[in-house]
């Protein structure tokens, strides 16, 4: 397991026969349990432990003497992963709001666990694992939108990248089309009413 805490705490249960405990941490998988300590200690915190792979060693003493040493691996990573890099944006269909994004992030120590993706402040998807990933979304309205990609490493550290994307030209084109259509139908209505008036017809409103 990876932990984002440089002050790891260890706790253990003691059989009633145990009279003393010895423990230590180092980077040796088969390391020694360290100085012998008196008393029935059940917890200890190590301070300012550097990032990396470590081993916790513990040994119990009974009336028969010191027992064998038990070894437990643990890992510390307090650094943030690199910011996600969005290296490709594919605009497939602007009118239908069809977009594809390709991105990646790196974490040299514990590695990337997952990506959390948000579009316009709404969580869209969680993608597991590191390396290159692809996110596809459909149904966005024309205009500008926000994309947030959060990389989470295996210790829980995060880094975030935010971009704005959209199609201003498509947005302007849609508005221009709507304006042209509105003018077109207004002209049709105008000439229709003018023609009826020339023919001596009138439009009355019924209640």
XYZ file of N, CA and C in Angstrom:
621
model
N 0.836 -1.192 0.000
C 0.000 0.000 0.000
C 0.882 1.257 0.000
N 0.336 2.307 -0.603
C 1.014 3.593 -0.621
C 0.279 4.572 0.294
N 1.055 5.409 0.996
C 0.477 6.364 1.929
C 1.063 7.756 1.670
N 0.205 8.767 1.720
C 0.655 10.148 1.535
C 0.898 10.794 2.896
N 1.677 10.124 3.719
C 1.918 10.585 5.081
C 3.352 10.238 5.466
N 4.151 11.244 5.755
C 5.559 11.021 6.106
C 5.755 10.696 7.580
N 4.635 10.587 8.324
C 4.704 10.225 9.750
C 3.847 8.979 10.000
N 4.278 7.831 9.488
C 3.439 6.634 9.599
C 3.328 6.127 11.040
N 2.147 5.676 11.376
C 1.906 5.113 12.710
C 1.599 3.624 12.584
N 2.183 2.850 13.444
C 1.972 1.408 13.444
C 1.345 0.989 14.775
N 0.379 0.103 14.683
C -0.305 -0.416 15.866
C -0.409 -1.921 15.747
N -0.247 -2.627 16.866
C -0.303 -4.080 16.835
C -0.922 -4.602 18.123
N -1.410 -5.813 18.042
C -1.975 -6.493 19.210
C -0.896 -7.326 19.890
N -0.975 -7.394 21.206
C 0.007 -8.155 21.972
C -0.651 -9.354 22.648
N -0.120 -10.536 22.419
C -0.574 -11.684 23.223
C -0.230 -11.450 24.701
N -0.962 -12.072 25.563
C -0.745 -11.864 27.002
C 0.629 -12.327 27.463
N 1.241 -13.205 26.691
C 2.543 -13.751 27.093
C 3.711 -12.835 26.755
N 3.473 -11.785 25.953
C 4.554 -10.893 25.526
C 4.917 -9.933 26.652
N 6.211 -9.797 26.884
C 6.701 -8.899 27.933
C 7.465 -7.697 27.390
N 7.922 -7.775 26.135
C 8.682 -6.667 25.542
C 8.554 -6.734 24.022
N 8.828 -5.584 23.385
C 8.691 -5.468 21.930
C 9.910 -4.733 21.384
N 10.363 -5.161 20.216
C 11.425 -4.451 19.490
C 10.928 -4.175 18.071
N 11.232 -2.989 17.523
C 10.739 -2.657 16.188
C 11.640 -1.614 15.551
N 11.592 -1.557 14.228
C 12.380 -0.572 13.482
C 11.827 -0.487 12.069
N 12.297 0.523 11.313
C 11.997 0.617 9.887
C 13.293 0.867 9.137
N 13.402 0.286 7.958
C 14.516 0.554 7.052
C 14.133 0.021 5.678
N 15.049 0.012 4.766
C 14.751 -0.412 3.401
C 15.242 -1.835 3.097
N 15.549 -2.549 4.142
C 15.993 -3.933 4.004
C 14.805 -4.867 4.234
N 14.413 -5.668 3.242
C 13.255 -6.563 3.415
C 13.413 -7.539 4.576
N 14.634 -7.873 4.938
C 14.885 -8.813 6.034
C 15.670 -8.134 7.162
N 15.400 -6.854 7.386
C 16.153 -6.078 8.362
C 15.929 -6.507 9.797
N 16.784 -5.988 10.674
C 16.725 -6.292 12.105
C 15.617 -5.466 12.759
N 15.146 -5.948 13.886
C 14.070 -5.250 14.591
C 14.568 -4.083 15.425
N 15.859 -3.866 15.473
C 16.384 -2.695 16.153
C 16.614 -2.921 17.636
N 16.822 -1.834 18.373
C 17.114 -1.942 19.810
C 15.973 -2.630 20.566
N 16.321 -3.437 21.556
C 15.313 -4.100 22.379
C 14.677 -3.085 23.316
N 13.384 -3.109 23.417
C 12.678 -2.142 24.265
C 11.909 -2.872 25.346
N 11.814 -2.284 26.492
C 11.064 -2.884 27.581
C 9.609 -2.464 27.527
N 8.776 -3.231 28.154
C 7.374 -2.858 28.262
C 6.517 -3.417 27.139
N 5.225 -3.351 27.369
C 4.249 -3.882 26.412
C 3.751 -2.742 25.515
N 4.582 -2.332 24.586
C 4.260 -1.237 23.666
C 3.320 -1.753 22.576
N 2.280 -0.984 22.259
C 1.305 -1.419 21.245
C 1.189 -0.459 20.066
N 1.913 0.653 20.089
C 1.847 1.598 18.959
C 3.101 2.462 18.928
N 3.439 2.932 17.714
C 4.584 3.832 17.572
C 4.437 4.619 16.274
N 4.872 5.887 16.302
C 4.857 6.754 15.129
C 6.283 7.140 14.767
N 6.633 6.944 13.509
C 7.929 7.379 12.984
C 7.733 8.728 12.287
N 8.618 9.671 12.539
C 8.460 11.033 12.013
C 9.419 11.312 10.862
N 8.925 12.117 9.907
C 9.730 12.626 8.786
C 10.400 11.508 7.986
N 9.603 10.510 7.655
C 10.099 9.405 6.835
C 10.102 9.842 5.370
N 11.199 9.626 4.681
C 11.315 10.040 3.285
C 10.414 9.194 2.381
N 10.081 9.773 1.226
C 9.307 9.032 0.233
C 10.090 7.805 -0.236
N 9.369 6.749 -0.527
C 10.005 5.544 -1.042
C 9.408 4.283 -0.462
N 10.062 3.165 -0.745
C 9.617 1.856 -0.280
C 10.374 1.484 0.996
N 9.612 1.101 2.019
C 10.179 0.824 3.337
C 9.672 -0.522 3.861
N 10.301 -0.946 4.983
C 9.872 -2.177 5.664
C 9.824 -1.913 7.177
N 8.754 -2.393 7.773
C 8.598 -2.320 9.227
C 8.912 -3.701 9.800
N 9.807 -3.734 10.796
C 10.235 -4.991 11.414
C 9.816 -4.981 12.885
N 9.266 -6.085 13.361
C 8.809 -6.145 14.754
C 9.099 -7.530 15.328
N 9.417 -7.549 16.623
C 9.794 -8.786 17.298
C 9.247 -8.756 18.731
N 8.691 -9.876 19.180
C 8.120 -9.983 20.523
C 9.025 -10.839 21.429
N 9.004 -10.494 22.706
C 9.724 -11.276 23.707
C 8.735 -11.882 24.687
N 8.932 -13.136 24.983
C 8.145 -13.833 26.002
C 9.096 -14.414 27.040
N 8.568 -15.203 27.951
C 9.413 -15.840 28.977
C 10.415 -16.810 28.360
N 10.143 -17.227 27.109
C 11.052 -18.147 26.422
C 12.144 -17.418 25.662
N 12.093 -16.081 25.633
C 13.095 -15.306 24.909
C 12.484 -14.558 23.729
N 13.337 -14.021 22.881
C 12.879 -13.255 21.725
C 12.457 -14.200 20.603
N 11.329 -13.893 20.005
C 10.820 -14.698 18.906
C 11.418 -14.259 17.576
N 10.857 -14.778 16.503
C 11.326 -14.420 15.160
C 10.859 -13.017 14.793
N 11.538 -12.426 13.820
C 11.214 -11.063 13.380
C 10.189 -11.137 12.243
N 9.131 -10.342 12.354
C 8.137 -10.224 11.275
C 8.431 -8.958 10.478
N 8.219 -9.034 9.152
C 8.563 -7.918 8.260
C 7.325 -7.517 7.468
N 7.062 -6.204 7.396
C 5.883 -5.700 6.692
C 6.289 -4.543 5.768
N 6.048 -4.656 4.471
C 6.384 -3.555 3.554
C 5.359 -2.430 3.639
N 5.827 -1.208 3.467
C 4.936 -0.054 3.322
C 5.638 0.978 2.448
N 4.847 1.834 1.828
C 5.377 2.785 0.853
C 4.841 4.182 1.139
N 5.691 5.177 0.959
C 5.300 6.564 1.214
C 5.527 7.402 -0.041
N 4.507 8.159 -0.390
C 4.591 9.078 -1.530
C 3.818 10.334 -1.150
N 4.520 11.410 -0.855
C 3.871 12.665 -0.457
C 3.890 13.707 -1.567
N 4.419 13.349 -2.734
C 4.531 14.313 -3.832
C 3.346 14.168 -4.791
N 2.999 15.271 -5.441
C 1.892 15.272 -6.390
C 2.342 14.701 -7.738
N 1.429 14.054 -8.437
C 1.778 13.632 -9.806
C 1.926 14.843 -10.717
N 2.496 14.622 -11.877
C 2.562 15.695 -12.862
C 1.148 16.108 -13.289
N 1.019 17.374 -13.694
C -0.277 17.827 -14.190
C -0.658 17.042 -15.437
N -1.922 16.657 -15.549
C -2.343 15.971 -16.774
C -2.065 16.829 -18.001
N -1.587 16.194 -19.040
C -1.280 16.871 -20.294
C -2.294 16.443 -21.336
N -3.113 17.390 -21.777
C -4.125 17.119 -22.803
C -3.458 17.378 -24.149
N -3.061 16.305 -24.819
C -2.221 16.458 -25.998
C -2.996 16.398 -27.309
N -4.298 16.114 -27.263
C -5.069 16.114 -28.508
C -6.536 16.386 -28.205
N -7.115 17.296 -28.979
C -8.544 17.606 -28.890
C -9.143 17.415 -30.279
N -10.121 16.533 -30.376
C -10.730 16.214 -31.663
C -12.173 16.719 -31.661
N -12.456 17.620 -32.611
C -13.795 18.188 -32.761
C -14.479 17.417 -33.888
N -15.311 16.433 -33.520
C -15.902 15.555 -34.536
C -17.174 16.135 -35.139
N -18.052 16.654 -34.289
C -19.322 17.186 -34.775
C -19.747 18.304 -33.841
N -19.551 19.537 -34.287
C -19.811 20.683 -33.425
C -21.290 20.819 -33.114
N -22.140 20.653 -34.119
C -23.582 20.848 -33.925
C -24.119 19.844 -32.915
N -23.638 18.596 -32.951
C -24.097 17.569 -32.021
C -23.304 17.571 -30.712
N -22.341 18.456 -30.581
C -21.543 18.532 -29.357
C -20.687 17.308 -29.142
N -20.040 16.845 -30.202
C -19.271 15.604 -30.190
C -17.778 15.935 -30.113
N -17.152 15.635 -28.956
C -15.746 15.969 -28.738
C -14.989 14.761 -28.179
N -13.703 14.674 -28.506
C -12.825 13.644 -27.971
C -11.528 14.280 -27.471
N -11.079 13.856 -26.283
C -9.858 14.385 -25.682
C -8.906 13.228 -25.369
N -7.627 13.439 -25.653
C -6.602 12.461 -25.303
C -5.619 13.119 -24.335
N -5.262 12.388 -23.261
C -4.449 13.007 -22.216
C -3.636 11.945 -21.488
N -2.682 12.405 -20.698
C -1.871 11.522 -19.871
C -1.252 12.314 -18.738
N -0.820 11.595 -17.715
C -0.074 12.175 -16.599
C 0.906 11.127 -16.104
N 1.974 11.587 -15.434
C 2.994 10.665 -14.923
C 3.189 10.882 -13.431
N 3.494 9.789 -12.753
C 3.873 9.846 -11.343
C 5.015 8.851 -11.156
N 6.208 9.370 -10.881
C 7.400 8.537 -10.892
C 7.491 7.568 -9.723
N 6.764 7.824 -8.633
C 6.933 6.984 -7.450
C 5.833 5.925 -7.333
N 4.648 6.321 -6.925
C 3.580 5.328 -6.715
C 2.824 4.998 -7.995
N 2.853 5.916 -8.972
C 2.133 5.679 -10.217
C 0.713 6.237 -10.179
N 0.145 6.466 -11.356
C -1.215 6.992 -11.460
C -2.227 5.888 -11.175
N -3.152 6.173 -10.295
C -4.220 5.216 -9.973
C -5.443 5.412 -10.848
N -5.832 6.702 -11.065
C -7.056 6.971 -11.840
C -7.084 8.432 -12.282
N -7.989 8.690 -13.225
C -8.288 10.055 -13.648
C -9.754 10.339 -13.334
N -10.027 11.522 -12.782
C -11.394 11.986 -12.549
C -11.657 13.135 -13.511
N -12.756 13.032 -14.268
C -13.017 13.966 -15.368
C -14.302 14.734 -15.078
N -14.232 16.055 -15.240
C -15.389 16.922 -15.015
C -15.593 17.798 -16.258
N -16.842 17.929 -16.685
C -17.195 18.826 -17.779
C -18.225 19.812 -17.250
N -17.902 21.100 -17.353
C -18.776 22.157 -16.837
C -19.132 21.907 -15.373
N -18.101 21.543 -14.577
C -18.217 21.336 -13.126
C -19.073 20.128 -12.741
N -19.364 19.252 -13.677
C -20.109 18.025 -13.384
C -19.207 16.831 -13.664
N -19.157 15.889 -12.689
C -18.300 14.724 -12.875
C -18.825 13.877 -14.014
N -17.947 13.644 -14.991
C -18.380 12.898 -16.150
C -17.970 11.439 -16.124
N -16.779 11.172 -15.581
C -16.285 9.799 -15.685
C -15.062 9.630 -14.798
N -14.836 8.392 -14.343
C -13.603 8.014 -13.666
C -12.940 6.926 -14.503
N -11.697 7.139 -14.883
C -10.960 6.164 -15.681
C -9.793 5.638 -14.861
N -9.707 4.319 -14.738
C -8.693 3.676 -13.907
C -7.386 3.493 -14.684
N -6.265 3.535 -13.936
C -4.963 3.245 -14.521
C -4.260 4.467 -15.068
N -2.952 4.317 -15.282
C -2.159 5.418 -15.809
C -1.994 5.338 -17.309
N -0.986 6.071 -17.817
C -0.736 6.080 -19.251
C -1.700 6.982 -19.997
N -1.734 6.814 -21.332
C -2.609 7.630 -22.165
C -4.062 7.169 -22.042
N -4.954 8.147 -21.991
C -6.383 7.854 -21.898
C -7.140 8.707 -22.912
N -8.356 8.264 -23.222
C -9.233 8.984 -24.148
C -10.582 9.193 -23.484
N -11.099 10.416 -23.592
C -12.428 10.730 -23.070
C -13.278 11.282 -24.204
N -14.472 10.704 -24.372
C -15.376 11.109 -25.442
C -16.678 11.606 -24.836
N -17.178 12.708 -25.344
C -18.432 13.258 -24.843
C -19.283 13.721 -26.019
N -20.593 13.536 -25.873
C -21.538 13.985 -26.894
C -22.653 14.784 -26.226
N -23.349 15.561 -27.042
C -24.526 16.276 -26.562
C -24.255 17.612 -25.908
N -23.074 18.196 -26.121
C -22.795 19.519 -25.563
C -23.409 20.602 -26.451
N -23.945 21.618 -25.815
C -24.461 22.755 -26.565
C -23.310 23.526 -27.201
N -23.615 24.225 -28.291
C -22.616 25.100 -28.886
C -22.222 26.188 -27.899
N -20.980 26.616 -27.991
C -20.472 27.626 -27.079
C -19.242 27.112 -26.352
N -18.841 27.821 -25.310
C -17.638 27.477 -24.571
C -17.972 26.598 -23.367
N -17.050 25.660 -23.074
C -17.225 24.727 -21.972
C -15.896 24.588 -21.222
N -15.950 23.987 -20.041
C -14.734 23.732 -19.263
C -14.533 22.230 -19.107
N -13.276 21.818 -19.193
C -12.894 20.433 -18.966
C -11.835 20.408 -17.862
N -12.097 19.612 -16.821
C -11.154 19.445 -15.721
C -10.760 17.979 -15.656
N -9.458 17.712 -15.680
C -8.950 16.352 -15.536
C -8.068 16.320 -14.287
N -8.439 15.468 -13.351
C -7.700 15.333 -12.098
C -6.998 13.980 -12.081
N -5.676 14.004 -11.957
C -4.890 12.779 -11.840
C -4.700 12.455 -10.364
N -4.964 11.202 -9.992
C -4.830 10.746 -8.603
C -3.817 9.607 -8.573
N -2.758 9.765 -7.769
C -1.785 8.671 -7.706
C -2.219 7.636 -6.658
N -1.437 6.570 -6.510
C -1.835 5.448 -5.667
C -1.766 5.753 -4.181
N -1.184 6.912 -3.842
C -1.171 7.345 -2.449
C -2.280 8.343 -2.157
N -3.006 8.759 -3.200
C -4.090 9.718 -3.023
C -3.719 11.151 -3.323
N -2.471 11.421 -3.714
C -2.076 12.777 -4.114
C -2.703 13.111 -5.469
N -3.002 14.392 -5.679
C -3.689 14.786 -6.912
C -3.011 15.965 -7.591
N -3.281 16.091 -8.882
C -2.941 17.289 -9.653
C -4.030 17.470 -10.697
N -4.259 18.716 -11.091
C -5.416 19.031 -11.921
C -5.031 19.928 -13.085
N -5.648 19.665 -14.220
C -5.519 20.535 -15.385
C -6.919 20.958 -15.823
N -7.066 22.247 -16.132
C -8.355 22.796 -16.570
C -8.172 23.526 -17.893
N -9.052 23.266 -18.842
C -9.016 23.994 -20.111
C -10.427 24.458 -20.454
N -10.475 25.486 -21.286
C -11.736 25.934 -21.874
C -11.752 25.475 -23.323
N -12.886 24.978 -23.767
C -12.975 24.530 -25.153
C -14.372 24.835 -25.671
N -14.508 24.816 -26.978
C -15.794 25.079 -27.613
C -15.576 25.527 -29.034
N -16.635 26.002 -29.649
C -16.552 26.436 -31.035
C -17.270 27.765 -31.183
N -16.500 28.837 -31.063
C -17.094 30.171 -31.194
C -17.613 30.389 -32.602
N -16.877 29.891 -33.614
C -17.344 30.045 -34.996
C -18.664 29.327 -35.203
N -18.777 28.117 -34.630
C -20.034 27.394 -34.748
C -21.169 28.109 -34.043
N -20.836 28.689 -32.884
C -21.840 29.451 -32.130
C -22.308 30.654 -32.940
N -21.357 31.386 -33.531
C -21.717 32.541 -34.349
C -22.499 32.120 -35.588
N -22.104 30.982 -36.174
C -22.815 30.495 -37.353
C -24.259 30.158 -37.017
N -24.488 29.548 -35.854
C -25.851 29.196 -35.464
C -26.701 30.440 -35.268
N -26.134 31.431 -34.603
C -26.889 32.670 -34.399
C -27.150 33.372 -35.726
N -26.161 33.400 -36.601
C -26.349 34.031 -37.907
C -27.445 33.317 -38.688
N -27.438 31.978 -38.652
C -28.470 31.212 -39.355
C -29.850 31.534 -38.810
N -29.958 31.607 -37.482
C -31.262 31.895 -36.870
C -31.758 33.290 -37.235
N -30.829 34.246 -37.277
C -31.216 35.607 -37.646
C -31.695 35.651 -39.100
N -30.950 34.976 -39.991
C -31.334 34.944 -41.400
C -32.701 34.288 -41.578
N -32.918 33.189 -40.880
C -34.216 32.509 -40.976
C -35.342 33.397 -40.448
N -35.073 34.105 -39.347
C -36.100 34.985 -38.789
C -36.461 36.095 -39.777
N -35.440 36.687 -40.410
C -35.695 37.731 -41.405
C -36.453 37.156 -42.592
N -36.074 35.955 -43.019
C -36.726 35.322 -44.164
C -38.214 35.098 -43.904
N -38.550 34.531 -42.762
C -39.958 34.270 -42.451
C -40.731 35.565 -42.212
N -40.054 36.603 -41.683
C -40.719 37.896 -41.499
C -41.076 38.507 -42.848
N -40.168 38.383 -43.814
C -40.454 38.889 -45.157
C -41.604 38.124 -45.806
N -41.622 36.820 -45.642
C -42.732 36.024 -46.208
C -44.056 36.476 -45.624
N -44.065 36.658 -44.276
C -45.302 37.100 -43.638
C -45.710 38.484 -44.125
N -44.718 39.389 -44.280
C -45.001 40.741 -44.747
C -45.641 40.728 -46.141
N -45.038 39.990 -47.078
C -45.578 39.943 -48.439
C -46.923 39.220 -48.497
N -47.114 38.240 -47.602
C -48.393 37.538 -47.557
C -49.510 38.483 -47.127
N -49.235 39.256 -46.070
C -50.248 40.202 -45.593
C -50.502 41.312 -46.607
N -49.407 41.764 -47.257
C -49.552 42.814 -48.265
C -50.395 42.332 -49.441
N -50.203 41.094 -49.857
C -50.973 40.519 -50.961
C -52.448 40.411 -50.607
N -52.739 39.977 -49.405
C -54.141 39.859 -48.965
C -54.821 41.221 -48.920
N -54.031 42.246 -48.522
C -54.608 43.595 -48.438
C -54.956 44.122 -49.823
N -54.078 43.866 -50.796
C -54.332 44.296 -52.166
C -55.551 43.603 -52.760
N -55.780 42.401 -52.333
C -56.934 41.643 -52.866
C -58.214 42.029 -52.190
N -58.174 43.020 -51.298
C -59.386 43.493 -50.645
C -59.810 42.656 -49.482
N -58.920 41.829 -48.976
C -59.242 40.977 -47.844
C -58.768 41.648 -46.570
N -59.412 41.326 -45.504
C -59.019 41.875 -44.216
C -58.911 40.737 -43.218
N -58.145 40.974 -42.247
C -57.968 39.976 -41.171
C -58.651 40.507 -39.942
N -59.600 39.770 -39.447
C -60.318 40.183 -38.238
C -59.935 39.249 -37.103
N -59.985 39.797 -35.930
C -59.647 39.033 -34.751
C -60.920 38.645 -34.034
N -61.100 37.371 -33.818
C -62.283 36.874 -33.156
C -62.020 36.658 -31.685
N -63.044 36.940 -30.921
C -62.957 36.763 -29.457
C -63.959 35.716 -29.041
